[in-house]
Coordinates of C-alpha atoms and ligand atoms in Angstrom, one line a residue:
M1 CA 34.4 -9.7 19.8
N2 CA 34.8 -6.1 20.8
P3 CA 31.5 -4.6 22.2
I4 CA 30.7 -1.1 20.8
K5 CA 30.4 1.7 23.3
I6 CA 29.1 5.2 23.1
K7 CA 31.7 7.8 22.1
Q8 CA 29.7 11.0 22.2
I9 CA 26.0 12.0 22.5
I10 CA 25.1 15.1 20.6
D11 CA 21.9 17.2 20.7
P12 CA 21.2 18.5 17.2
I13 CA 21.3 22.2 16.7
E14 CA 18.4 24.1 15.2
T15 CA 19.4 25.9 12.1
S16 CA 18.2 26.7 8.6
D17 CA 19.5 26.1 5.1
G18 CA 18.4 26.5 1.4
A19 CA 15.9 29.3 1.2
G20 CA 15.1 29.1 4.9
V21 CA 14.2 25.5 5.6
K22 CA 14.3 24.8 9.3
L23 CA 16.3 21.8 10.3
K24 CA 18.2 20.0 13.0
R25 CA 21.9 19.6 12.2
S26 CA 23.9 17.1 14.1
I27 CA 27.0 16.3 12.0
G28 CA 28.7 19.3 10.4
T29 CA 28.6 21.6 13.5
S30 CA 31.1 22.9 15.9
Q31 CA 30.5 19.9 18.1
I32 CA 31.4 17.4 15.4
D33 CA 32.6 18.9 12.1
Y34 CA 33.5 15.6 10.4
F35 CA 33.0 12.0 11.3
D36 CA 35.0 10.5 8.4
P37 CA 33.5 9.8 5.9
F38 CA 30.3 11.6 7.1
L39 CA 30.3 15.4 6.5
M40 CA 26.8 16.4 7.5
L41 CA 23.5 15.0 8.9
D42 CA 20.3 17.1 8.8
E43 CA 16.9 16.1 10.0
F44 CA 14.2 18.3 8.5
G45 CA 10.7 18.0 10.1
S46 CA 7.8 20.3 10.6
E47 CA 4.1 20.5 10.3
N48 CA 4.3 24.2 9.6
P49 CA 4.6 24.9 5.8
E50 CA 6.5 28.1 6.6
D51 CA 9.3 26.0 7.9
Y52 CA 9.9 24.2 4.6
I53 CA 7.9 25.7 1.7
K54 CA 10.7 27.7 0.2
G55 CA 12.8 24.6 -0.2
F56 CA 16.3 24.4 -1.7
P57 CA 16.3 26.4 -5.0
P58 CA 19.0 25.6 -7.6
H59 CA 22.5 25.2 -6.0
P60 CA 25.7 23.4 -6.9
H61 CA 27.6 20.6 -5.2
R62 CA 31.0 19.1 -5.9
G63 CA 33.0 16.3 -4.2
I64 CA 30.3 14.7 -2.0
E65 CA 27.4 12.3 -2.0
T66 CA 24.0 13.5 -0.7
V67 CA 21.7 10.8 0.6
T68 CA 18.1 12.0 1.1
Y69 CA 15.6 9.8 2.9
M70 CA 12.0 10.9 3.2
L71 CA 9.8 9.7 6.0
N72 CA 6.9 12.0 5.4
G73 CA 5.9 14.4 2.7
E74 CA 6.9 14.9 -0.9
F75 CA 9.9 16.6 -2.5
E76 CA 10.7 17.2 -6.1
H77 CA 14.2 17.1 -7.4
K78 CA 15.7 18.4 -10.6
D79 CA 19.3 18.5 -11.7
S80 CA 21.6 19.8 -14.4
A81 CA 22.3 16.3 -15.7
G82 CA 18.7 15.9 -16.7
G83 CA 17.7 14.0 -13.6
Q84 CA 14.2 14.6 -12.2
G85 CA 12.1 12.8 -9.7
K86 CA 9.5 13.1 -7.0
M87 CA 10.2 11.7 -3.7
S88 CA 7.4 10.1 -1.7
P89 CA 7.5 8.8 1.9
G90 CA 10.1 6.0 2.3
D91 CA 12.0 6.9 -0.9
V92 CA 15.7 7.4 -1.0
Q93 CA 17.8 9.5 -3.4
W94 CA 21.5 8.7 -3.3
M95 CA 23.4 11.2 -5.4
K96 CA 27.1 11.1 -6.2
T97 CA 27.9 14.6 -7.2
G98 CA 31.4 13.9 -8.3
R99 CA 32.9 16.9 -10.2
G100 CA 29.7 18.8 -10.2
I101 CA 26.0 19.1 -10.3
I102 CA 23.5 21.9 -9.9
H103 CA 20.2 20.8 -8.5
S104 CA 17.0 22.0 -6.7
E105 CA 15.1 20.2 -4.0
M106 CA 11.7 21.7 -3.5
P107 CA 8.7 20.6 -1.5
A108 CA 5.9 19.1 -3.7
M109 CA 3.3 19.7 -1.0
E110 CA 1.6 22.9 0.3
N111 CA 0.8 21.6 3.8
G112 CA 1.1 18.6 6.0
K113 CA 4.0 17.1 7.8
L114 CA 7.4 17.0 6.2
H115 CA 10.0 14.7 7.8
G116 CA 13.2 13.4 6.4
F117 CA 17.0 13.2 6.5
Q118 CA 19.9 14.3 4.4
L119 CA 23.3 12.8 4.9
W120 CA 26.5 14.0 3.2
I121 CA 29.2 11.4 2.6
N122 CA 32.7 12.5 1.5
M123 CA 34.2 11.2 -1.7
P124 CA 37.9 10.3 -2.1
S125 CA 40.0 12.6 -4.4
D126 CA 39.8 10.2 -7.4
L127 CA 36.0 9.9 -7.3
K128 CA 35.6 13.7 -6.9
K129 CA 36.6 13.9 -10.6
N130 CA 33.8 11.6 -11.8
K131 CA 30.6 12.5 -13.6
P132 CA 27.6 12.8 -11.3
E133 CA 25.3 9.9 -11.0
Y134 CA 22.3 9.2 -8.9
L135 CA 20.4 6.3 -7.7
Y136 CA 16.7 6.7 -7.0
I137 CA 15.3 4.0 -4.7
D138 CA 11.6 3.6 -4.5
S139 CA 10.2 2.9 -1.1
E140 CA 8.8 -0.5 -2.0
K141 CA 12.0 -1.6 -3.6
I142 CA 14.1 -1.2 -0.4
P143 CA 14.8 -4.6 1.0
C144 CA 13.3 -5.1 4.4
Y145 CA 13.9 -7.6 7.2
Q146 CA 11.0 -8.3 9.5
D147 CA 10.2 -10.4 12.5
N148 CA 8.0 -10.1 15.6
E149 CA 10.5 -7.8 17.4
K150 CA 11.8 -5.6 14.7
S151 CA 11.7 -4.3 11.2
I152 CA 14.8 -3.1 9.3
K153 CA 14.8 -1.2 6.0
I154 CA 18.2 -2.0 4.4
I155 CA 19.1 1.0 2.3
A156 CA 22.7 0.1 2.3
G157 CA 24.7 -2.8 3.8
E158 CA 23.5 -6.3 4.7
Y159 CA 21.4 -7.7 7.5
S160 CA 20.7 -11.4 8.0
Y161 CA 21.8 -12.2 4.4
I162 CA 19.5 -9.6 3.0
K163 CA 21.5 -7.1 0.9
G164 CA 20.6 -3.5 0.7
S165 CA 19.8 -1.3 -2.3
V166 CA 23.3 0.3 -2.4
T167 CA 26.2 -2.1 -3.2
N168 CA 29.8 -1.9 -4.5
H169 CA 30.4 1.4 -2.7
N170 CA 33.9 2.7 -1.8
V171 CA 33.0 3.3 1.9
N172 CA 31.1 0.0 2.2
P173 CA 28.2 1.9 3.9
T174 CA 25.5 0.6 6.2
Y175 CA 22.3 2.6 6.3
F176 CA 19.5 1.0 8.2
D177 CA 16.1 2.3 9.4
V178 CA 15.4 0.2 12.4
E179 CA 12.1 -0.1 14.3
L180 CA 12.3 -2.1 17.5
E181 CA 9.4 -3.1 19.6
E182 CA 9.5 -2.3 23.4
G183 CA 12.0 -4.4 25.4
K184 CA 13.7 -6.0 22.4
I185 CA 17.3 -6.2 21.3
F186 CA 19.0 -5.4 18.0
D187 CA 22.4 -7.0 17.5
F188 CA 24.7 -6.2 14.6
E189 CA 28.2 -6.8 13.6
I190 CA 30.2 -3.9 12.2
P191 CA 33.6 -3.8 10.6
E192 CA 36.1 -2.6 13.2
E193 CA 37.7 0.1 11.0
N194 CA 34.3 1.8 10.4
N195 CA 33.0 5.0 11.9
S196 CA 29.4 4.4 13.0
F197 CA 26.5 6.3 14.6
I198 CA 22.9 6.0 15.6
Y199 CA 20.4 8.7 15.1
L200 CA 17.5 8.1 17.4
V201 CA 14.3 9.3 15.8
E202 CA 11.8 8.1 18.3
G203 CA 11.7 6.2 21.6
R204 CA 14.2 5.4 24.3
I205 CA 17.2 3.0 23.9
R206 CA 20.3 1.7 25.6
I207 CA 23.5 0.8 23.8
G208 CA 25.8 -2.0 25.0
D209 CA 25.7 -3.0 28.6
E210 CA 26.5 0.3 30.3
E211 CA 24.2 1.5 33.0
N212 CA 22.7 5.0 32.8
N213 CA 22.6 5.4 29.1
D214 CA 18.9 5.8 28.5
L215 CA 18.8 7.9 25.4
E216 CA 15.7 9.7 24.1
S217 CA 14.9 11.1 20.7
S218 CA 16.1 13.2 18.7
K219 CA 19.8 12.5 19.4
L220 CA 22.9 11.7 17.5
I221 CA 24.9 8.9 19.2
L222 CA 28.4 8.6 17.9
L223 CA 29.8 5.1 18.5
E224 CA 33.3 4.0 19.4
K225 CA 35.0 1.6 17.1
G226 CA 34.3 -2.0 17.8
N227 CA 32.4 -4.8 16.1
K228 CA 29.6 -5.9 18.3
L229 CA 26.7 -3.5 18.5
M230 CA 23.8 -4.2 20.9
V231 CA 20.8 -1.8 21.1
A232 CA 18.1 -2.5 23.6
S233 CA 14.7 -0.6 23.4
E234 CA 13.2 0.7 26.6
T235 CA 10.1 1.7 24.6
K236 CA 9.1 1.1 21.0
S237 CA 11.9 2.9 19.2
K238 CA 13.0 4.0 15.7
F239 CA 16.5 4.8 14.8
L240 CA 18.9 5.1 11.9
L241 CA 22.1 3.1 12.0
I242 CA 24.8 4.5 9.7
S243 CA 28.3 3.2 9.3
G244 CA 31.1 3.6 6.8
K245 CA 34.8 3.1 6.2
P246 CA 36.9 6.3 6.8
I247 CA 38.4 7.9 3.7
R248 CA 41.4 9.4 5.6
E249 CA 42.1 12.3 3.3
P250 CA 42.4 16.0 4.2
I251 CA 39.2 18.0 3.6
A252 CA 38.5 21.6 2.7
R253 CA 34.9 22.7 3.1
G254 CA 33.4 25.5 1.1
G255 CA 29.6 25.3 1.7
P256 CA 28.3 22.9 -1.0
F257 CA 31.8 22.0 -2.2
V258 CA 34.0 19.6 -0.2
M259 CA 37.4 19.1 -1.7
N260 CA 40.9 18.2 -0.5
T261 CA 42.5 21.6 -0.6
R262 CA 41.5 25.3 -0.4
E263 CA 42.7 25.8 -4.0
E264 CA 40.2 23.1 -5.2
V265 CA 37.4 24.9 -3.4
Q266 CA 38.4 28.2 -5.0
Q267 CA 38.4 26.4 -8.4
A268 CA 34.9 25.1 -7.8
I269 CA 33.7 28.6 -6.9
Q270 CA 35.4 30.0 -10.0
D271 CA 33.9 27.3 -12.2
F272 CA 30.4 28.0 -10.8
N273 CA 30.8 31.8 -11.3
N274 CA 32.0 31.5 -14.9
G275 CA 29.4 29.0 -16.0
S276 CA 31.7 26.0 -16.7
F277 CA 30.6 24.2 -13.6
A278 CA 28.2 21.4 -14.6
K279 CA 29.4 21.0 -18.2
Y280 CA 30.4 17.5 -19.1
Ligands
LIG1 MN1 21.7 19.9 -2.4

């Protein structure tokens, strides 16, 4: 067994996207541009409607998966493939954009607290050619492990023989929402080849047996490769554990398009401009 250590601790940067939605970005910045297969991680959260009300009007994507996880508030989603849905607290939308989709993500609330995450996962070159598909996972359908010390929502992956909502996926992802009572331990085994991170949402934790690693929210904690993860809570804590198998292909970023080469990004821009983008 190879205990997992901290690789890097990153303070998210405050930025905005869409039509001016304020968010904290922690992957997809100058500090960590790409943590294969993860391209971006945003936490959006505010009690001020001005920070979110303009939402994300129609925009295209190609070559990536977007995983949206709502903790608070409501969002409405519409896409060019006819998909439509309203996301409520605890819901997940896991979208594989493949060769292209145009969608909008707009708040379905006028006030109150909005809080959630969007993760971008890269797709390998062969899957970037696929038709888009999306999986909508209702909060109450997400498998959950619970005992006196912790509660784990298993969005993807497996914990204690409970399989998550997303299976048969090329990067074999783990996506857990973990709540740990004060002074408890969360142990988990991770495939050694994976890249993994923890996003601490609330509380204070330690990772592994290193001294002086009291970490407080909101922080991105990139983990070294290994297979034995141990998280200890100093206070009642909540964090996301996300892990996946690297794709190991060159990437070319062009905003909402992530391809293998510059030429493919140019092609995506051209397809979008001439209206042939999301035609199947
Ligand atoms: Mn989008």
